[in-house]
Tab-separated table of C-alpha atoms in Angstrom:
chain	number	residue	atom	x	y	z
X	1	MET	CA	131.282	94.450	110.922
X	2	ALA	CA	134.438	91.653	111.084
X	3	LEU	CA	133.789	87.735	111.914
X	4	SER	CA	136.454	85.703	114.358
X	5	GLY	CA	138.950	84.078	111.550
X	6	ASN	CA	137.067	86.302	109.002
X	7	SER	CA	136.000	89.829	108.121
X	8	THR	CA	132.845	91.629	105.618
X	9	SER	CA	132.441	95.039	105.306
X	10	GLU	CA	128.959	96.718	103.537
X	11	ASP	CA	128.394	99.715	103.331
X	12	LEU	CA	125.129	100.690	104.456
X	13	ALA	CA	124.614	104.320	102.918
X	14	PRO	CA	121.641	103.092	101.197
X	15	TYR	CA	120.155	102.386	103.816
X	16	PHE	CA	120.908	105.514	105.696
X	17	ASP	CA	118.904	107.364	102.709
X	18	ALA	CA	115.931	105.077	103.086
X	19	VAL	CA	115.899	106.121	107.138
X	20	GLU	CA	116.021	110.061	106.395
X	21	ALA	CA	113.331	109.939	103.823
X	22	ASP	CA	111.649	108.044	106.281
X	23	VAL	CA	111.668	111.512	108.402
X	24	GLY	CA	111.852	114.021	105.698
X	25	LEU	CA	114.921	114.787	105.977
X	26	GLU	CA	116.515	115.882	102.949
X	27	GLU	CA	120.357	116.726	103.158
X	28	SER	CA	122.298	114.513	105.264
X	29	PRO	CA	124.175	115.083	108.396
X	30	ARG	CA	127.845	116.550	108.095
X	31	ASN	CA	130.491	115.566	109.035
X	32	ASP	CA	133.608	118.430	108.524
X	33	ARG	CA	137.151	117.914	109.586
X	34	VAL	CA	137.870	121.039	112.231
X	35	PHE	CA	141.393	122.291	111.800
X	36	VAL	CA	142.280	123.538	115.700
X	37	SER	CA	145.755	125.109	115.749
X	38	ASP	CA	146.884	123.392	119.177
X	39	GLY	CA	148.519	120.209	117.316
X	40	ALA	CA	148.598	118.336	120.448
X	41	ILE	CA	144.377	117.570	120.451
X	42	GLY	CA	144.624	115.397	116.243
X	43	ASP	CA	142.251	115.156	114.493
X	44	CYS	CA	138.732	116.497	115.361
X	45	ARG	CA	135.523	116.463	113.601
X	46	LEU	CA	132.329	118.729	113.590
X	47	SER	CA	129.454	116.791	113.434
X	48	GLU	CA	125.825	116.959	112.899
X	49	THR	CA	123.660	114.820	115.312
X	50	VAL	CA	119.499	114.948	114.424
X	51	VAL	CA	116.689	114.453	116.572
X	52	LEU	CA	114.145	112.500	115.230
X	53	PRO	CA	110.713	113.498	115.718
X	54	GLY	CA	108.611	111.743	118.513
X	55	ARG	CA	106.066	110.219	115.845
X	56	VAL	CA	108.657	108.455	113.458
X	57	ARG	CA	111.476	108.077	116.326
X	58	ASN	CA	112.456	103.915	116.473
X	59	LEU	CA	109.745	102.655	113.382
X	60	ALA	CA	111.301	102.106	110.085
X	61	ALA	CA	107.999	103.138	109.017
X	62	SER	CA	108.491	102.301	105.019
X	63	ALA	CA	110.067	99.455	105.950
X	64	LEU	CA	107.434	98.100	107.517
X	65	GLU	CA	104.910	98.952	104.741
X	66	PHE	CA	106.650	97.189	102.602
X	67	LEU	CA	107.354	94.095	103.963
X	68	ARG	CA	103.002	94.202	105.016
X	69	GLY	CA	102.696	93.863	101.382
X	70	THR	CA	105.037	91.033	101.207
X	71	LYS	CA	101.941	87.649	101.433
X	72	SER	CA	100.572	86.164	104.363
X	73	CYS	CA	102.959	88.445	106.174
X	74	ALA	CA	101.372	90.324	109.699
X	75	ILE	CA	102.141	92.809	112.010
X	76	ILE	CA	100.800	91.714	115.347
X	77	CYS	CA	101.382	94.305	118.206
X	78	ASP	CA	100.903	94.311	121.389
X	79	SER	CA	101.849	90.690	122.409
X	80	GLU	CA	104.375	88.554	123.813
X	81	ILE	CA	105.768	85.368	122.548
X	82	THR	CA	105.079	82.505	124.824
X	83	HIS	CA	105.993	79.105	122.454
X	84	PHE	CA	108.656	78.950	120.121
X	85	ASP	CA	109.153	75.915	118.056
X	86	GLN	CA	112.715	75.223	115.983
X	87	GLY	CA	111.645	72.279	113.767
X	88	GLY	CA	111.310	72.701	110.135
X	89	PRO	CA	112.720	75.268	107.753
X	90	ARG	CA	109.721	77.774	109.253
X	91	ARG	CA	108.880	78.832	112.446
X	92	ARG	CA	105.566	78.137	114.683
X	93	LEU	CA	105.267	80.924	117.431
X	94	GLY	CA	102.952	81.542	120.327
X	95	VAL	CA	101.834	84.367	120.591
X	96	LEU	CA	99.220	86.711	123.096
X	97	SER	CA	97.898	89.126	121.806
X	98	ARG	CA	95.426	91.462	123.473
X	99	GLY	CA	94.627	88.347	125.934
X	100	LYS	CA	94.269	86.345	123.297
X	101	ARG	CA	96.533	83.466	122.529
X	102	ILE	CA	98.122	83.020	118.679
X	103	ASP	CA	99.606	80.433	116.699
X	104	VAL	CA	101.914	82.265	113.742
X	105	VAL	CA	103.870	80.325	111.136
X	106	CYS	CA	106.259	82.314	109.520
X	107	ASP	CA	109.022	82.504	107.345
X	108	GLY	CA	111.258	85.688	110.020
X	109	LEU	CA	111.080	86.676	112.999
X	110	PHE	CA	112.655	89.905	114.211
X	111	LEU	CA	112.906	90.639	117.630
X	112	CYS	CA	112.496	94.896	118.050
X	113	ALA	CA	113.664	95.764	121.792
X	114	GLY	CA	115.787	97.197	123.802
X	115	THR	CA	118.684	95.924	125.172
X	116	ILE	CA	117.901	94.359	128.430
X	117	ASP	CA	114.043	92.650	127.018
X	118	THR	CA	116.438	91.878	123.738
X	119	LEU	CA	118.829	89.892	125.818
X	120	LEU	CA	115.752	88.322	127.444
X	121	LEU	CA	113.719	87.443	124.145
X	122	VAL	CA	117.162	86.066	122.753
X	123	ARG	CA	117.824	83.820	125.765
X	124	ARG	CA	114.262	82.602	125.752
X	125	LEU	CA	114.460	81.507	122.398
X	126	GLY	CA	118.140	80.103	123.130
X	127	SER	CA	116.568	78.155	125.720
X	128	ALA	CA	113.957	76.694	122.943
X	129	LEU	CA	117.281	76.320	120.565
X	130	HIS	CA	118.888	74.146	123.006
X	131	SER	CA	121.820	76.480	122.630
X	132	SER	CA	125.237	75.455	124.512
X	133	ARG	CA	125.623	79.424	123.835
X	134	MET	CA	123.841	80.606	126.379
X	135	HIS	CA	126.145	81.254	129.074
X	136	SER	CA	128.078	84.805	126.852
X	137	ILE	CA	123.680	86.188	126.903
X	138	GLY	CA	125.053	89.745	128.263
X	139	ALA	CA	128.569	89.588	128.742
X	140	ASN	CA	130.779	92.805	127.421
X	141	VAL	CA	127.146	95.445	127.762
X	142	HIS	CA	128.602	98.997	127.292
X	143	ASP	CA	127.003	102.820	127.056
X	144	HIS	CA	128.177	106.030	126.734
X	145	ILE	CA	129.796	108.001	130.341
X	146	SER	CA	128.695	110.975	129.939
X	147	MET	CA	130.415	113.542	132.265
X	148	PRO	CA	129.694	117.595	132.763
X	149	ILE	CA	132.492	118.784	132.569
X	150	GLY	CA	132.292	123.215	131.766
X	151	GLU	CA	129.466	126.103	131.976
X	152	VAL	CA	129.957	128.227	129.190
X	153	ALA	CA	128.478	132.084	129.798
X	154	ILE	CA	127.632	133.197	126.603
X	155	GLY	CA	126.253	136.635	126.585
X	156	GLU	CA	125.636	138.413	123.106
X	157	SER	CA	128.131	136.497	121.518
X	158	ARG	CA	126.460	135.800	118.000
X	159	ALA	CA	128.875	134.409	115.891
X	160	PHE	CA	129.163	131.391	118.714
X	161	GLN	CA	125.214	131.435	119.119
X	162	GLU	CA	125.274	130.813	115.159
X	163	PHE	CA	127.843	127.758	115.885
X	164	LEU	CA	126.257	126.518	118.312
X	165	PHE	CA	122.414	126.675	118.326
X	166	PRO	CA	120.718	123.614	117.012
X	167	THR	CA	118.504	124.201	114.216
X	168	PHE	CA	115.081	122.856	112.797
X	169	ARG	CA	115.363	121.243	109.599
X	170	GLY	CA	112.209	119.371	108.335
X	171	ASN	CA	110.959	118.006	110.968
X	172	CYS	CA	114.044	117.275	112.637
X	173	ILE	CA	116.051	119.759	115.134
X	174	VAL	CA	119.679	119.268	114.397
X	175	GLY	CA	122.371	119.713	117.111
X	176	LYS	CA	126.186	120.259	116.817
X	177	ARG	CA	129.256	118.820	118.586
X	178	LEU	CA	132.303	117.744	118.351
X	179	GLU	CA	133.763	113.997	117.546
X	180	LEU	CA	137.002	112.645	119.052
X	181	GLU	CA	139.276	109.808	119.336
X	182	SER	CA	142.770	109.042	120.475
X	183	ALA	CA	145.870	108.337	117.561
X	184	ASP	CA	145.273	104.520	117.734
X	185	ASP	CA	141.396	105.067	117.450
X	186	SER	CA	140.582	102.782	120.565
X	187	MET	CA	139.443	105.489	122.814
X	188	ARG	CA	136.346	107.772	121.241
X	189	GLY	CA	134.445	110.356	122.856
X	190	VAL	CA	132.284	113.344	121.398
X	191	LEU	CA	131.852	117.310	122.932
X	192	HIS	CA	128.508	118.915	122.091
X	193	PHE	CA	126.507	120.730	124.897
X	194	GLN	CA	123.479	120.374	127.148
X	195	PHE	CA	120.976	122.617	127.440
X	196	ARG	CA	119.516	122.809	131.193
X	197	PHE	CA	115.901	123.848	129.354
X	198	ASP	CA	114.490	122.772	132.636
X	199	ASP	CA	115.968	124.760	135.063
X	200	SER	CA	113.939	127.911	132.908
X	201	PRO	CA	110.127	127.905	134.048
X	202	LEU	CA	109.184	129.502	130.758
X	203	TYR	CA	110.433	126.359	129.094
X	204	ARG	CA	109.424	123.708	131.553
X	205	GLN	CA	105.748	125.469	129.718
X	206	ILE	CA	106.042	125.375	126.288
X	207	LYS	CA	107.091	121.604	127.131
X	208	ARG	CA	104.284	120.536	128.653
X	209	ILE	CA	102.443	122.226	125.826
X	210	LEU	CA	104.276	120.432	123.842
X	211	ALA	CA	103.570	117.406	125.948
X	212	LEU	CA	100.020	117.556	125.784
X	213	ARG	CA	99.887	118.503	121.860
X	214	GLN	CA	101.645	114.487	121.519
X	215	GLN	CA	98.911	113.345	123.857
X	216	ARG	CA	96.086	114.875	121.898
X	217	ALA	CA	94.509	116.394	125.396
X	218	GLY	CA	91.638	118.928	124.729
X	219	SER	CA	91.501	122.418	123.472
X	220	ILE	CA	90.240	123.809	126.835
X	221	GLU	CA	93.676	121.867	128.825
X	222	ILE	CA	96.024	123.073	125.949
X	223	LEU	CA	95.212	126.793	126.494
X	224	TRP	CA	94.519	126.190	130.210
X	225	ALA	CA	98.670	125.669	129.926
X	226	MET	CA	99.352	127.764	127.034
X	227	THR	CA	97.962	130.439	129.642
X	228	LYS	CA	100.073	130.283	132.398
X	229	ALA	CA	102.903	131.278	129.729
X	230	SER	CA	101.779	134.544	128.711
X	231	PRO	CA	103.434	136.377	131.254
X	232	HIS	CA	106.710	135.853	128.919
X	233	ILE	CA	105.029	136.968	126.292
X	234	PHE	CA	107.682	138.792	124.452
X	235	GLU	CA	109.934	135.514	124.618
X	236	LEU	CA	108.054	133.722	123.545
X	237	CYS	CA	107.469	136.076	120.626
X	238	ARG	CA	111.180	136.433	120.265
X	239	ILE	CA	111.379	132.430	120.692
X	240	GLY	CA	108.651	131.927	117.414
X	241	TYR	CA	110.704	134.396	115.343
X	242	VAL	CA	114.119	132.101	115.591
X	243	ARG	CA	112.098	129.586	115.503
X	244	PHE	CA	109.711	129.844	112.208
X	245	VAL	CA	112.465	132.783	110.070
X	246	ASN	CA	115.902	131.584	110.906
X	247	ASN	CA	115.330	127.539	111.677
X	248	ARG	CA	117.642	127.849	114.595
X	249	LEU	CA	116.665	127.518	118.351
X	250	HIS	CA	116.500	130.347	120.651
X	251	VAL	CA	118.262	130.073	124.194
X	252	SER	CA	117.543	132.208	125.987
X	253	ARG	CA	120.599	133.912	128.541
X	254	ASN	CA	118.858	132.604	131.486
X	255	VAL	CA	119.267	128.630	130.464
X	256	PRO	CA	122.767	127.317	131.794
X	257	VAL	CA	124.459	125.398	129.088
X	258	ILE	CA	126.856	122.552	129.622
X	259	ALA	CA	129.816	121.387	128.318
X	260	THR	CA	129.715	117.942	128.272
X	261	LEU	CA	132.576	115.096	127.246
X	262	ASP	CA	130.697	111.550	126.390
X	263	VAL	CA	133.084	108.736	126.476
X	264	GLU	CA	132.776	105.318	124.868
X	265	SER	CA	132.681	102.500	127.958
X	266	THR	CA	135.015	100.157	127.410
X	267	CYS	CA	133.932	96.974	126.071
X	268	CYS	CA	134.607	94.957	129.544
X	269	GLY	CA	133.307	91.087	131.026
X	270	ASP	CA	133.217	92.722	134.155
X	271	ASN	CA	129.877	94.968	132.760
X	272	LYS	CA	127.574	92.203	131.979
X	273	VAL	CA	123.681	91.357	132.127
X	274	GLU	CA	123.330	87.862	134.127
X	275	PHE	CA	120.477	86.079	134.972
X	276	ASN	CA	119.936	84.444	138.326
X	277	GLU	CA	117.907	81.113	139.036
X	278	PHE	CA	114.042	83.254	139.399
X	279	GLY	CA	114.823	84.447	135.645
X	280	ASP	CA	115.255	87.762	136.732
X	281	VAL	CA	117.500	90.661	135.564
X	282	VAL	CA	120.966	91.521	137.175
X	283	MET	CA	123.346	93.495	135.921
X	284	SER	CA	126.830	94.624	137.017
X	285	TRP	CA	128.589	98.028	136.152
X	286	ASP	CA	130.652	100.237	136.853
X	287	VAL	CA	133.309	102.692	135.512
X	288	ARG	CA	136.788	100.745	135.314
X	289	ARG	CA	140.753	101.526	134.908
X	290	ASP	CA	140.065	101.927	131.890
X	291	ASP	CA	137.214	103.989	131.040
X	292	GLU	CA	139.089	105.750	133.796
X	293	VAL	CA	141.875	106.420	131.018
X	294	ALA	CA	140.225	106.957	128.433
X	295	PHE	CA	138.726	110.358	129.980
X	296	GLU	CA	141.728	111.139	130.673
X	297	ARG	CA	142.971	111.384	127.140
X	298	LEU	CA	140.338	112.872	125.895
X	299	TYR	CA	139.255	115.394	128.985
X	300	GLU	CA	142.857	116.759	127.589
X	301	ARG	CA	141.839	117.078	124.502
X	302	ALA	CA	138.338	118.142	124.957
X	303	ARG	CA	140.016	121.017	127.648
X	304	ALA	CA	142.309	122.552	124.620
X	305	ILE	CA	139.283	122.616	122.177
X	306	LEU	CA	137.076	124.795	125.067
X	307	LEU	CA	140.100	127.178	125.365
X	308	GLU	CA	139.974	127.712	121.640
X	309	LEU	CA	136.602	128.093	121.500
X	310	ALA	CA	136.575	130.464	124.583
X	311	GLU	CA	139.716	132.343	122.772
X	312	LYS	CA	138.030	132.321	119.216
X	313	TYR	CA	134.155	133.546	120.362
X	314	ARG	CA	134.834	135.441	123.184
X	315	VAL	CA	132.513	133.436	125.729
X	316	ARG	CA	133.558	131.853	129.518
X	317	ILE	CA	133.958	128.396	130.346
X	318	LYS	CA	133.528	127.604	134.077
X	319	PRO	CA	135.024	124.082	134.934
X	320	LEU	CA	132.358	122.220	137.094
X	321	GLY	CA	134.336	121.122	139.780
X	322	ASP	CA	137.826	120.466	140.345
X	323	ILE	CA	139.551	119.056	137.851
X	324	SER	CA	142.170	120.960	137.573
X	325	THR	CA	144.376	117.510	138.779
X	326	PHE	CA	144.440	114.554	138.262
X	327	GLU	CA	143.871	113.487	141.198
X	328	GLY	CA	140.810	115.664	141.229
X	329	ARG	CA	139.713	114.865	137.320
X	330	LEU	CA	139.389	111.346	138.456
X	331	ASP	CA	137.583	111.744	141.965
X	332	HIS	CA	135.049	114.164	139.615
X	333	LEU	CA	134.628	111.267	137.649
X	334	ARG	CA	133.500	109.023	139.999
X	335	ARG	CA	131.232	111.393	141.575
X	336	GLU	CA	129.649	112.955	138.338
X	337	ALA	CA	129.581	110.525	135.816
X	338	THR	CA	126.378	109.102	134.285
X	339	ASP	CA	125.394	106.211	131.704
X	340	ALA	CA	124.001	108.705	128.107
X	341	TYR	CA	120.853	105.987	128.296
X	342	HIS	CA	122.847	104.023	125.123
X	343	LEU	CA	122.991	100.962	126.614
X	344	GLY	CA	124.381	98.161	124.225
X	345	GLY	CA	126.044	94.924	123.743
X	346	GLY	CA	125.653	91.743	125.179
X	347	LEU	CA	125.122	89.709	121.704
X	348	ALA	CA	128.551	88.985	120.255
X	349	LEU	CA	129.064	89.423	116.763
X	350	GLY	CA	129.788	85.429	115.491
X	351	GLU	CA	129.368	83.901	118.277
X	352	LEU	CA	125.702	84.697	119.319
X	353	ILE	CA	123.813	86.544	116.016
X	354	ASP	CA	126.078	86.668	112.467
X	355	ASP	CA	126.678	89.138	110.099
X	356	ARG	CA	123.571	89.524	108.334
X	357	LEU	CA	122.064	89.923	112.511
X	358	ARG	CA	120.346	86.086	112.994
X	359	LEU	CA	120.140	84.750	115.847
X	360	ILE	CA	122.884	81.471	114.392
X	361	GLY	CA	121.365	78.302	115.176
X	362	ALA	CA	117.357	80.031	113.974
X	363	GLU	CA	118.443	81.620	110.996
X	364	ASN	CA	115.582	83.173	109.928
X	365	VAL	CA	115.111	85.434	113.625
X	366	TYR	CA	116.318	88.431	112.913
X	367	VAL	CA	117.772	90.791	116.040
X	368	ILE	CA	116.998	94.700	115.210
X	369	SER	CA	118.340	96.150	118.432
X	370	SER	CA	121.444	98.072	120.766
X	371	ALA	CA	122.404	94.946	121.959
X	372	VAL	CA	124.282	94.005	118.400
X	373	PHE	CA	126.497	96.886	118.621
X	374	GLN	CA	130.287	95.599	118.823
X	375	ARG	CA	130.486	99.388	120.539
X	376	PRO	CA	128.974	102.680	121.395
X	377	GLY	CA	130.037	104.204	118.374
X	378	LEU	CA	129.598	107.928	118.426
X	379	ALA	CA	126.136	108.364	117.245
X	380	ASN	CA	122.986	107.586	119.284
X	381	PRO	CA	121.721	104.424	117.827
X	382	THR	CA	118.295	105.779	116.850
X	383	MET	CA	119.126	106.287	113.139
X	384	SER	CA	121.272	103.128	113.071
X	385	LEU	CA	118.688	100.611	114.591
X	386	MET	CA	116.341	102.084	111.836
X	387	ALA	CA	118.717	101.297	109.366
X	388	LEU	CA	119.574	98.052	110.553
X	389	ALA	CA	115.988	97.496	109.909
X	390	HIS	CA	115.646	98.550	106.396
X	391	ARG	CA	118.481	95.878	105.540
X	392	CYS	CA	117.021	92.702	107.544
X	393	VAL	CA	113.890	93.699	105.756
X	394	ASP	CA	115.841	93.828	102.567
X	395	ASP	CA	116.990	90.430	103.402
X	396	LEU	CA	114.053	89.021	104.147
X	397	CYS	CA	112.395	90.186	100.718
X	398	PHE	CA	115.204	88.659	99.065
X	399	GLU	CA	115.005	85.287	100.464
X	400	LEU	CA	111.011	85.769	99.853
X	401	GLY	CA	112.107	86.273	96.178
X	402	ARG	CA	110.867	90.091	96.348
X	403	MET	CA	113.108	92.805	94.921
X	404	PRO	CA	115.401	94.648	97.409
X	405	LYS	CA	113.445	98.117	98.915
X	406	CYS	CA	116.963	99.660	98.757
X	407	GLU	CA	118.568	100.882	95.117
X	408	ARG	CA	122.292	99.492	95.132
X	409	GLN	CA	123.694	96.293	93.703
X	410	SER	CA	121.184	92.960	93.021
X	411	ARG	CA	121.897	90.522	96.312
X	412	ALA	CA	121.526	88.345	93.276
X	413	ASP	CA	124.947	89.184	92.068
X	414	GLN	CA	126.540	89.368	95.855
X	415	PRO	CA	127.634	85.690	97.167
X	416	ARG	CA	126.228	84.490	100.072
X	417	ARG	CA	127.735	85.242	103.203
X	418	GLY	CA	127.726	81.794	105.655
X	419	VAL	CA	126.446	81.284	108.870
X	420	PRO	CA	129.854	81.704	110.882
X	421	SER	CA	130.364	78.027	113.324
């Protein structure tokens, strides 16, 4: 982390360890340097990305349970804040929960929401605090710009399947992607492969069955959905065999595999979330010139890697669109680029939040949201948010006189960081 005028750093590994223990992940995701023969590609790393089970996603379960054990702690679900009182060291909140109004006096408050809702909450609390920094809420939001660049014909290449196809580790699905960055680390992105299962009737039906199970539908409804997959019984058996014997996700040959380049969008003042006079959200977002430059530079590296993979594993990769020229690539970018649903930013570090993710001016109000990210990063944000939840619980428990949850150097031995002005 970095602050204006000074800098600070902290090892978050213990908190990621706690998250992995929560979700039953016995082995941490790997991140290994990949040897690439083309020297123009530069540094490249093959990293694992973990897809968490739906029942634990976005929930730091053990951290919440640990906090629940704190005296006078309560977790109120399905609620909204109607009033906020800044007076004194403790906070008085008015909460509407399931139609009932509740007055809450608390030592610490956690704002946990998506980026847009977090900015709305902070704006509301900022009004109560008479904050002079209200104008900067929502500035410099960011995302990953996602761009399909090639279709992969895998054929019978078992070696490429072993290299590429996701595996199962415990209850998690582990995929692979190649991390790319410019020489000065100013431009970063990932080359990954999307499996378009929705283009296959069989996989659409499997997803339907799994959705019914998650929704706890009745046995008859689930069985009826299973009968619709019965014409594909041999393919189903193969999927099951590969899943439970090889611990790998089987991908049928008729499922399109798309090579996709995700690039960090540049932090630009023109990309922002604003609020009109009625309090409604107005979002300004576009692909900027700096984004085009980043895409062009990283695309050249991604293209060289794809050519090397095609030669090594004997697979065919067909370019999507006319991207043989600079102008063609930019036109393809403007027409086909989408966001990766990883919207973040809007709360400037050192201006709206401090390095402990506390709202400046309300030091016992913590923010756990992608809105605190200062750049998109190279990973999906879910596990990072869960790690930050553990860290904030650790901070609050220290303030309340309880032992920190994660086993690490005691905070009593560390200098306390002040609130930046």
